Short mmCIF file of C-alpha atoms and ligand atoms in Angstrom, two decimals:
data_model
loop_
_atom_site.label_atom_id
_atom_site.label_comp_id
_atom_site.label_asym_id
_atom_site.label_seq_id
_atom_site.Cartn_x
_atom_site.Cartn_y
_atom_site.Cartn_z
CA MET A 1 20.00 11.24 -14.86
CA GLY A 2 19.45 13.21 -18.13
CA ASP A 3 16.53 14.08 -20.01
CA ILE A 4 14.16 11.40 -21.23
CA LEU A 5 11.69 11.27 -24.11
CA ILE A 6 9.02 8.86 -24.11
CA LYS A 7 7.45 8.80 -27.60
CA ASN A 8 4.63 7.16 -29.78
CA GLY A 9 2.79 5.72 -26.64
CA PHE A 10 -0.84 5.30 -25.65
CA ILE A 11 -0.64 8.32 -23.06
CA ALA A 12 -3.22 8.07 -20.33
CA THR A 13 -2.46 11.18 -18.27
CA MET A 14 -4.93 10.26 -15.48
CA ASP A 15 -5.42 14.00 -14.87
CA SER A 16 -8.65 15.50 -13.82
CA GLU A 17 -9.85 16.07 -17.32
CA ARG A 18 -9.18 12.55 -18.01
CA LYS A 19 -7.21 13.29 -20.99
CA ILE A 20 -5.82 10.55 -23.43
CA TYR A 21 -3.39 10.81 -26.21
CA PRO A 22 -3.65 7.63 -28.32
CA LYS A 23 -0.33 8.42 -29.69
CA GLY A 24 1.70 10.91 -27.84
CA SER A 25 4.93 11.74 -25.89
CA VAL A 26 6.19 12.67 -22.59
CA TYR A 27 9.35 14.83 -22.06
CA ILE A 28 11.14 14.46 -18.89
CA SER A 29 13.70 17.02 -17.57
CA GLU A 30 15.24 17.34 -14.06
CA GLY A 31 13.11 14.60 -12.72
CA ARG A 32 9.95 16.43 -13.72
CA ILE A 33 7.37 16.19 -16.54
CA GLU A 34 8.29 19.16 -19.02
CA SER A 35 5.58 18.35 -21.65
CA VAL A 36 2.94 15.74 -22.40
CA GLY A 37 0.83 15.70 -25.54
CA LYS A 38 -0.02 14.57 -28.86
CA THR A 39 2.78 15.21 -30.83
CA VAL A 40 5.55 16.82 -28.72
CA ASP A 41 8.46 17.85 -30.50
CA ALA A 42 11.31 17.23 -28.18
CA PRO A 43 12.35 20.60 -26.89
CA ARG A 44 16.04 19.45 -26.78
CA SER A 45 17.70 16.32 -27.57
CA PRO A 46 17.24 13.90 -24.76
CA GLU A 47 19.74 11.55 -23.33
CA PHE A 48 17.44 8.76 -23.62
CA ILE A 49 14.59 7.88 -25.76
CA ILE A 50 11.87 5.21 -25.09
CA ASN A 51 9.99 4.22 -28.05
CA ALA A 52 6.44 3.43 -26.53
CA GLU A 53 4.80 2.09 -29.48
CA HIS A 54 2.43 -0.66 -28.53
CA LYS A 55 2.58 0.52 -24.97
CA VAL A 56 0.34 2.39 -22.40
CA VAL A 57 2.28 5.31 -20.67
CA MET A 58 0.62 6.29 -17.48
CA PRO A 59 1.48 7.60 -13.95
CA GLY A 60 2.95 4.92 -11.63
CA PHE A 61 0.69 3.28 -9.03
CA VAL A 62 0.23 5.17 -5.64
CA ASN A 63 -0.12 2.15 -3.08
CA THR A 64 -1.46 3.71 -0.14
CA HIS A 65 -1.15 0.85 2.45
CA ALA A 66 1.42 -1.67 2.72
CA HIS A 67 3.32 -3.45 5.59
CA LEU A 68 5.93 -5.84 4.14
CA GLN A 69 4.30 -9.03 5.45
CA GLN A 70 5.44 -10.79 2.26
CA TYR A 71 8.16 -12.59 4.59
CA PHE A 72 5.46 -14.80 5.93
CA ARG A 73 4.43 -16.12 2.57
CA GLY A 74 3.88 -19.71 2.32
CA VAL A 75 3.35 -19.83 6.06
CA TYR A 76 0.65 -17.69 7.16
CA GLU A 77 -1.61 -18.57 4.37
CA LEU A 78 -1.46 -22.41 5.38
CA ILE A 79 -1.46 -22.21 9.24
CA GLY A 80 -2.64 -18.67 9.84
CA ASP A 81 -4.95 -16.60 11.57
CA PHE A 82 -4.39 -12.88 12.12
CA TYR A 83 -3.99 -12.93 15.92
CA GLY A 84 -2.49 -16.51 16.20
CA VAL A 85 0.24 -16.47 13.61
CA ASN A 86 0.62 -12.92 11.91
CA LEU A 87 0.95 -10.75 14.84
CA PRO A 88 3.23 -13.21 16.84
CA LEU A 89 5.38 -13.50 13.69
CA GLU A 90 5.85 -9.74 13.46
CA GLY A 91 7.62 -10.06 16.97
CA TYR A 92 10.23 -12.18 15.25
CA ARG A 93 11.54 -9.45 12.98
CA ARG A 94 14.71 -7.66 13.95
CA PRO A 95 15.71 -4.06 13.14
CA GLU A 96 18.84 -5.70 11.27
CA ASP A 97 16.66 -7.83 8.83
CA MET A 98 16.06 -5.03 6.43
CA GLU A 99 19.64 -5.27 5.50
CA TYR A 100 18.62 -8.50 4.01
CA LEU A 101 15.11 -8.14 3.08
CA GLY A 102 15.11 -4.34 2.19
CA LEU A 103 16.15 -4.45 -1.53
CA ALA A 104 13.88 -7.40 -2.24
CA SER A 105 10.99 -5.37 -0.94
CA CYS A 106 11.93 -2.44 -3.05
CA ALA A 107 12.24 -4.67 -6.01
CA GLU A 108 8.55 -5.89 -5.44
CA LEU A 109 7.22 -2.49 -5.36
CA ILE A 110 9.32 -1.36 -8.24
CA TYR A 111 8.52 -4.48 -10.40
CA GLY A 112 4.90 -3.88 -9.97
CA GLY A 113 4.87 -0.43 -10.98
CA SER A 114 4.16 1.10 -7.52
CA THR A 115 6.13 4.44 -7.88
CA THR A 116 4.79 5.77 -4.40
CA THR A 117 3.97 3.37 -1.55
CA VAL A 118 3.00 3.88 1.97
CA VAL A 119 4.92 1.30 4.10
CA ILE A 120 4.21 0.96 7.78
CA TYR A 121 6.58 -1.34 9.40
CA THR A 122 8.03 -1.83 13.00
CA TYR A 123 11.59 -0.91 12.00
CA PRO A 124 11.30 1.59 9.23
CA ASP A 125 14.75 2.75 9.51
CA GLY A 126 16.52 -0.18 7.63
CA PHE A 127 13.93 -0.14 4.97
CA ALA A 128 14.60 3.65 4.38
CA ARG A 129 18.14 2.83 3.88
CA ALA A 130 17.28 0.24 1.10
CA VAL A 131 14.66 2.75 -0.43
CA GLU A 132 17.44 5.30 -0.88
CA GLU A 133 19.60 2.78 -2.85
CA ALA A 134 16.65 1.30 -4.84
CA GLY A 135 15.25 4.84 -5.78
CA ASN A 136 11.40 4.26 -5.47
CA ARG A 137 9.28 6.63 -3.57
CA VAL A 138 7.80 5.97 -0.26
CA VAL A 139 5.66 7.33 2.46
CA LEU A 140 7.04 5.50 5.59
CA GLY A 141 5.35 5.08 9.09
CA ALA A 142 6.68 3.39 12.19
CA ASP A 143 4.29 0.97 13.24
CA VAL A 144 3.00 2.13 16.69
CA GLU A 145 1.27 -0.45 18.76
CA GLU A 146 1.62 -1.63 22.48
CA VAL A 147 0.22 -4.77 23.49
CA ASP A 148 1.56 -8.20 24.46
CA LEU A 149 1.52 -10.07 21.19
CA GLU A 150 1.92 -13.23 22.95
CA LYS A 151 -0.82 -12.86 25.25
CA LEU A 152 -2.85 -11.41 22.43
CA ARG A 153 -2.64 -14.67 20.79
CA GLY A 154 -4.78 -16.20 23.47
CA GLY A 155 -7.18 -13.41 23.03
CA VAL A 156 -5.94 -11.28 26.13
CA TYR A 157 -5.17 -7.62 25.78
CA GLU A 158 -2.45 -6.76 27.86
CA TYR A 159 -0.97 -3.10 27.18
CA VAL A 160 2.79 -2.56 27.74
CA HIS A 161 3.51 0.95 28.20
CA GLU A 162 7.10 0.75 27.48
CA LYS A 163 6.40 -0.92 24.00
CA GLY A 164 4.34 1.96 23.10
CA GLU A 165 6.93 4.53 24.22
CA ALA A 166 9.69 2.65 22.11
CA ALA A 167 7.46 2.80 19.02
CA VAL A 168 6.81 6.51 19.39
CA ARG A 169 10.49 7.14 19.85
CA ARG A 170 10.93 5.17 16.40
CA ALA A 171 8.35 7.25 14.87
CA VAL A 172 10.05 10.44 15.82
CA ASN A 173 13.45 9.33 14.80
CA LEU A 174 12.00 8.28 11.49
CA TYR A 175 10.76 11.71 10.96
CA ARG A 176 14.04 13.35 12.14
CA ASP A 177 16.32 11.32 10.03
CA TRP A 178 14.30 10.43 6.90
CA HIS A 179 11.63 12.90 6.26
CA GLY A 180 12.35 14.63 3.00
CA LYS A 181 15.54 12.67 2.26
CA ALA A 182 16.60 10.74 -0.97
CA ASP A 183 15.76 14.10 -2.72
CA GLY A 184 12.38 14.32 -1.19
CA LYS A 185 11.59 10.74 -2.31
CA ILE A 186 11.20 9.61 1.42
CA THR A 187 8.53 11.27 3.45
CA THR A 188 6.94 10.15 6.76
CA ILE A 189 3.56 9.57 8.46
CA ILE A 190 2.46 8.80 12.01
CA ALA A 191 1.00 5.52 12.30
CA PRO A 192 -0.74 4.13 15.55
CA LYS A 193 -2.03 0.64 14.73
CA ALA A 194 -5.45 0.36 15.66
CA ALA A 195 -7.68 1.71 18.47
CA ASP A 196 -7.66 -1.85 20.22
CA LEU A 197 -3.81 -1.99 20.08
CA VAL A 198 -2.93 1.54 21.02
CA THR A 199 -4.10 3.30 24.38
CA VAL A 200 -5.61 6.68 24.70
CA GLU A 201 -2.40 8.15 26.00
CA THR A 202 -0.43 6.83 22.96
CA TYR A 203 -3.04 8.15 20.46
CA LEU A 204 -2.72 11.53 21.93
CA LYS A 205 0.85 11.51 21.79
CA CYS A 206 0.67 10.38 18.02
CA LYS A 207 -1.80 13.07 17.40
CA GLU A 208 0.47 15.71 18.85
CA LEU A 209 3.35 14.62 16.73
CA ALA A 210 1.36 14.55 13.53
CA GLN A 211 0.51 18.20 14.46
CA GLU A 212 3.83 19.30 15.16
CA PHE A 213 5.57 17.68 12.23
CA ASN A 214 2.65 18.28 10.03
CA LEU A 215 2.33 14.93 8.97
CA LYS A 216 -0.67 12.68 7.81
CA MET A 217 -1.74 9.98 10.07
CA SER A 218 -2.67 6.33 9.11
CA THR A 219 -4.63 3.85 11.54
CA HIS A 220 -6.44 0.66 10.96
CA LEU A 221 -10.11 1.57 11.58
CA SER A 222 -12.80 -1.04 12.31
CA GLN A 223 -10.56 -3.71 10.52
CA SER A 224 -11.78 -6.69 12.74
CA TRP A 225 -14.61 -7.43 14.93
CA ARG A 226 -12.17 -8.34 17.68
CA GLU A 227 -11.03 -4.77 17.49
CA VAL A 228 -14.52 -3.23 17.68
CA THR A 229 -15.48 -5.56 20.42
CA GLN A 230 -12.43 -4.60 22.55
CA VAL A 231 -12.87 -0.78 21.77
CA LYS A 232 -16.45 -1.10 22.85
CA LYS A 233 -15.44 -3.01 26.08
CA LEU A 234 -13.00 -0.43 26.88
CA TYR A 235 -14.70 2.77 26.07
CA GLY A 236 -18.25 1.97 25.14
CA LYS A 237 -17.94 3.21 21.76
CA THR A 238 -17.14 2.26 18.27
CA PRO A 239 -13.39 2.76 17.28
CA THR A 240 -14.52 5.71 14.99
CA GLU A 241 -16.57 7.40 17.72
CA HIS A 242 -13.57 6.76 20.03
CA LEU A 243 -11.14 8.33 17.96
CA LYS A 244 -13.33 11.41 17.32
CA ASP A 245 -13.48 11.91 20.94
CA LEU A 246 -9.66 11.75 21.00
CA GLY A 247 -9.68 14.51 18.63
CA VAL A 248 -7.93 12.08 15.97
CA LEU A 249 -10.65 12.07 13.60
CA ASN A 250 -9.85 14.89 11.07
CA ASN A 251 -8.50 15.33 7.48
CA ARG A 252 -4.92 14.40 8.46
CA LEU A 253 -6.24 10.74 9.20
CA MET A 254 -6.28 7.87 6.63
CA GLY A 255 -8.45 4.98 8.09
CA ALA A 256 -7.45 1.59 6.58
CA HIS A 257 -10.26 -1.10 5.74
CA CYS A 258 -13.29 0.43 7.60
CA THR A 259 -15.10 -3.07 7.41
CA TYR A 260 -17.03 -2.68 10.68
CA VAL A 261 -18.08 0.98 10.43
CA THR A 262 -21.57 1.80 11.11
CA GLU A 263 -23.73 4.32 9.25
CA ARG A 264 -23.17 6.79 11.99
CA ASP A 265 -19.33 6.20 12.06
CA LEU A 266 -19.41 6.73 8.18
CA SER A 267 -21.14 10.18 8.52
CA LEU A 268 -18.33 11.12 11.21
CA ILE A 269 -15.76 9.96 8.75
CA ARG A 270 -17.33 11.96 5.90
CA GLU A 271 -17.87 15.14 8.05
CA ALA A 272 -14.36 14.96 9.39
CA GLY A 273 -12.59 14.54 6.03
CA VAL A 274 -11.12 11.43 6.75
CA SER A 275 -10.01 9.21 3.96
CA ILE A 276 -10.39 5.49 3.56
CA LEU A 277 -7.68 3.01 2.55
CA HIS A 278 -9.49 0.30 0.46
CA CYS A 279 -7.38 -2.81 0.75
CA ARG A 280 -7.95 -6.49 0.28
CA ALA A 281 -11.38 -6.53 2.11
CA VAL A 282 -12.65 -6.11 -1.34
CA THR A 283 -16.42 -6.53 -0.58
CA ASN A 284 -16.47 -3.23 1.52
CA PRO A 285 -18.70 -0.79 0.02
CA LEU A 286 -16.33 1.16 -2.16
CA LEU A 287 -19.14 2.86 -4.15
CA ARG A 288 -21.20 4.08 -1.27
CA TRP A 289 -17.91 5.74 0.03
CA LEU A 290 -17.17 7.38 -3.31
CA ASP A 291 -20.76 8.46 -3.61
CA GLN A 292 -20.61 10.11 0.03
CA GLY A 293 -17.68 12.10 -1.45
CA ILE A 294 -15.05 10.34 0.73
CA GLN A 295 -11.61 10.18 -0.64
CA VAL A 296 -10.44 6.65 -1.22
CA GLY A 297 -7.08 5.15 -1.84
CA PHE A 298 -6.07 1.64 -2.59
CA GLY A 299 -3.54 -0.44 -0.77
CA THR A 300 -2.04 -3.99 -1.25
CA ASP A 301 -1.65 -4.11 2.60
CA ASP A 302 0.13 -7.63 3.19
CA TYR A 303 1.18 -10.55 1.06
CA HIS A 304 1.75 -9.10 -2.49
CA HIS A 305 2.09 -5.76 -3.77
CA ASP A 306 0.83 -6.19 -7.24
CA MET A 307 -1.58 -3.35 -8.04
CA LEU A 308 -3.01 -4.71 -11.19
CA GLN A 309 -3.98 -7.84 -9.32
CA LEU A 310 -5.52 -5.64 -6.50
CA LEU A 311 -7.60 -3.89 -9.13
CA ARG A 312 -9.15 -7.12 -10.37
CA GLU A 313 -9.70 -8.09 -6.58
CA ILE A 314 -11.60 -4.99 -5.96
CA LEU A 315 -13.58 -5.14 -9.21
CA TRP A 316 -14.53 -8.76 -8.29
CA GLY A 317 -15.38 -7.82 -4.68
CA ALA A 318 -17.63 -5.06 -6.02
CA GLY A 319 -19.28 -7.31 -8.40
CA VAL A 320 -19.87 -9.99 -5.57
CA ARG A 321 -21.44 -7.40 -3.39
CA ALA A 322 -23.68 -5.85 -6.07
CA LYS A 323 -24.74 -9.59 -6.58
CA SER A 324 -25.35 -10.47 -3.05
CA ALA A 325 -27.43 -7.15 -2.84
CA GLY A 326 -29.42 -8.26 -5.77
CA GLY A 327 -27.37 -5.76 -7.85
CA ALA A 328 -30.40 -3.09 -7.94
CA GLU A 329 -29.99 -2.23 -4.28
CA GLU A 330 -26.50 -0.92 -4.83
CA MET A 331 -27.79 0.87 -7.90
CA LEU A 332 -30.73 2.49 -6.22
CA ALA A 333 -28.87 3.21 -2.89
CA SER A 334 -26.43 5.06 -4.69
CA ASN A 335 -28.00 6.51 -7.41
CA ARG A 336 -25.21 5.13 -9.79
CA ARG A 337 -25.13 4.25 -13.45
CA THR A 338 -23.62 0.71 -12.55
CA ALA A 339 -23.38 -1.31 -9.73
CA ARG A 340 -19.59 -1.37 -9.72
CA PRO A 341 -16.82 1.16 -10.40
CA THR A 342 -15.71 1.40 -13.96
CA PHE A 343 -12.39 0.01 -15.15
CA TYR A 344 -11.03 3.64 -15.65
CA GLU A 345 -12.31 4.66 -12.13
CA VAL A 346 -10.21 1.75 -10.47
CA LEU A 347 -7.32 3.01 -12.46
CA GLU A 348 -7.71 6.49 -11.58
CA LEU A 349 -8.01 5.67 -7.76
CA ALA A 350 -4.85 3.66 -7.91
CA THR A 351 -2.93 6.74 -9.33
CA ARG A 352 -4.27 10.25 -8.89
CA GLY A 353 -6.77 9.12 -6.17
CA GLY A 354 -4.16 7.78 -4.09
CA ALA A 355 -1.86 10.80 -4.50
CA GLU A 356 -4.67 13.06 -3.28
CA VAL A 357 -5.39 10.83 -0.16
CA LEU A 358 -1.72 11.25 0.71
CA GLY A 359 -1.72 15.13 0.10
CA LEU A 360 0.64 14.56 -2.69
CA GLY A 361 -1.81 15.33 -5.47
CA GLY A 362 0.14 18.36 -6.57
CA GLU A 363 3.15 16.42 -7.35
CA ILE A 364 2.33 13.09 -8.44
CA GLY A 365 -0.39 10.78 -9.37
CA SER A 366 -0.92 12.17 -13.08
CA LEU A 367 1.01 12.92 -16.16
CA GLU A 368 0.91 16.94 -16.11
CA PRO A 369 3.88 19.24 -16.94
CA GLY A 370 5.66 20.26 -13.82
CA LYS A 371 4.59 17.22 -11.73
CA LYS A 372 7.31 14.79 -10.74
CA ALA A 373 8.34 12.22 -13.50
CA ASP A 374 6.81 9.08 -11.94
CA ILE A 375 5.68 7.12 -14.93
CA ILE A 376 5.25 3.43 -16.05
CA THR A 377 5.01 1.99 -19.60
CA VAL A 378 2.90 -1.28 -19.89
CA ASP A 379 3.61 -3.46 -22.93
CA LEU A 380 0.56 -4.37 -25.00
CA MET A 381 2.41 -6.93 -26.97
CA ASN A 382 1.28 -9.77 -24.93
CA PRO A 383 -1.42 -12.37 -26.28
CA PHE A 384 -3.66 -11.77 -23.33
CA ILE A 385 -3.84 -8.18 -24.18
CA THR A 386 -3.62 -7.52 -27.76
CA PRO A 387 -5.66 -7.58 -29.99
CA THR A 388 -7.78 -4.81 -28.04
CA ARG A 389 -9.76 -1.64 -28.98
CA ASP A 390 -9.23 -0.20 -25.60
CA PRO A 391 -5.66 -0.72 -23.93
CA LEU A 392 -6.88 0.79 -20.43
CA THR A 393 -9.53 -1.67 -20.06
CA SER A 394 -7.24 -4.58 -21.17
CA ILE A 395 -4.42 -3.78 -18.79
CA VAL A 396 -6.97 -3.47 -15.88
CA LEU A 397 -8.51 -6.64 -16.63
CA TYR A 398 -5.55 -8.90 -18.09
CA GLY A 399 -2.39 -7.19 -17.50
CA ASN A 400 0.09 -8.28 -14.89
CA SER A 401 3.30 -6.92 -13.32
CA SER A 402 5.61 -8.40 -15.97
CA ASP A 403 3.77 -6.34 -18.68
CA ILE A 404 5.11 -3.21 -16.83
CA ASP A 405 8.27 -3.01 -18.67
CA ASN A 406 9.60 0.36 -17.86
CA VAL A 407 9.21 2.22 -14.33
CA ILE A 408 10.48 5.82 -13.79
CA VAL A 409 10.66 7.55 -10.40
CA ASP A 410 11.59 11.13 -10.14
CA GLY A 411 13.08 11.16 -13.83
CA ARG A 412 15.33 7.85 -13.05
CA ILE A 413 14.68 4.69 -14.66
CA LEU A 414 14.16 1.94 -12.21
CA LYS A 415 12.99 -0.67 -14.47
CA LEU A 416 14.07 -1.04 -18.01
CA GLY A 417 12.79 -3.51 -20.62
CA GLY A 418 11.52 -5.73 -17.70
CA LYS A 419 14.55 -5.74 -15.79
CA PRO A 420 15.24 -3.75 -12.43
CA THR A 421 18.25 -1.20 -13.08
CA SER A 422 18.80 -0.15 -9.36
CA LEU A 423 19.48 -3.43 -7.71
CA ASP A 424 20.51 -6.83 -8.51
CA LEU A 425 17.23 -8.72 -8.49
CA GLU A 426 18.62 -12.25 -8.09
CA GLN A 427 20.92 -11.30 -5.27
CA ALA A 428 18.22 -9.22 -3.52
CA LEU A 429 15.88 -12.40 -3.71
CA LEU A 430 18.47 -14.98 -2.61
CA LYS A 431 19.51 -12.72 0.34
CA ALA A 432 15.73 -12.13 1.37
CA GLN A 433 15.10 -16.01 1.35
CA LYS A 434 18.04 -16.85 3.48
CA ARG A 435 16.83 -14.34 6.13
CA VAL A 436 13.22 -15.28 5.92
CA ASP A 437 14.15 -18.76 6.34
CA GLU A 438 16.14 -17.94 9.61
CA ILE A 439 13.08 -15.86 10.91
CA ILE A 440 10.46 -18.61 10.25
CA ASP A 441 12.75 -21.12 11.70
CA ARG A 442 13.13 -19.20 14.80
CA PHE A 443 9.40 -18.98 15.14
CA PHE A 444 8.95 -22.67 14.47
CA ASP A 445 11.59 -23.38 17.11
CA ASP A 446 9.52 -21.72 19.79
CA TYR A 447 6.32 -23.04 18.29
CA PRO A 448 6.87 -26.76 17.64
CA GLU A 449 3.01 -27.24 17.25
CA GLN A 450 3.07 -24.70 14.34
CA ARG A 451 5.90 -26.35 12.72
CA LYS A 452 4.01 -29.79 12.96
CA SER A 453 0.72 -28.12 11.56
CA TRP A 454 2.89 -26.39 8.74
CA GLU A 455 4.68 -29.48 7.77
CA GLU A 456 1.49 -31.50 7.64
CA LYS A 457 0.11 -28.95 5.05
CA VAL A 458 3.17 -28.75 3.12
CA PHE A 459 4.32 -32.16 3.02
CA HIS A 460 1.52 -34.32 3.45
CA ARG A 461 -1.11 -31.72 1.88
CA LYS A 462 -3.40 -32.24 4.78
ZN1 LIG B 501 -2.68 -2.81 7.29
#
């Protein structure tokens, strides 16, 4: 891809000085940002010009936690509970599925402006192939867990050692085959699922691998009460205390959710330099974490990967939390100016904040000379947004994925004028739909009572 000039846009650099250029330009060369500022005279004549008048120009979103569970849409929400439907359904996915689902998954990320996404999946190899074709940036993890999912459905934890070994092998292969590939757009992490789903031996193996390959680790941390109860039963400790004793609690670790952490757990997390991935448990105490100096990234986690939608859920959650605490409690406890993050703060955490959590802050997350050109533009010419006196407030509160009209990753345009350029969207979606129907039908064949309950919901609206 040749040089690109983006001109006349409302430039939100999201850099540490929070610089904004109401009418500015960005010049991109060799996949990196060469200059950004008020009136940048293009140093050379570019191959491609994007006129960003009436558009916000900003870094792409950094989505720090996702799993590709969108394949269970329209089922899980109707008949699901996490252990009863979601986890068993995960067992119905096959390595070869990604040949059919991969591009649709990439399309969703690109469409919503997530230029970098952490994806933790059972069979990440096939997804990596799709990513190579689609061109987005990802941090991939092989999902390491080792319980019998069918037994877990009934509330019984049975650890299957071979399953853990196979998952660890997939993690090693993922690193060997894909880390640094696609011009560095694909990197990897080690991802033991959670302290109730992974044995001590496997956690220690994961810790070793993360050290040996110098990778970040991601784990679900005090996500559910069932997890906390099981870990207490096995080890007599909270999941955070347990991981500390295993030597896993350090600044490599990113803990997703942290819904049931205690005050002591939180101190351990802060002291160890663990970052928290804030996902859809939106009423978790985000401000308290931030005020304690804990790094936080945002993640869409499961059934949609729309970061703008997530930001609104997070703001709503913070509002609910403040309200239920009487508002003042949050303000007094955290000594903050407001009881919820500002609109700018959530945008910052969704870009530069996420990049820093992933250890990629030097390369992505803001518009600065020398950084990778991972950029989105958001069209303001939408009656829900314009007129406005602050485009950033408006896109956080009222924008959606279809307003993101241009997406650039590594200097390559992946969405142009609202349309994906690196893949055939319709074909990708139709192919994915067909494979999802096959997966769900297989699940329903084995669980006729689930089919019945789903049909009652869908066709009889019970
Ligand atoms: Zn998750």
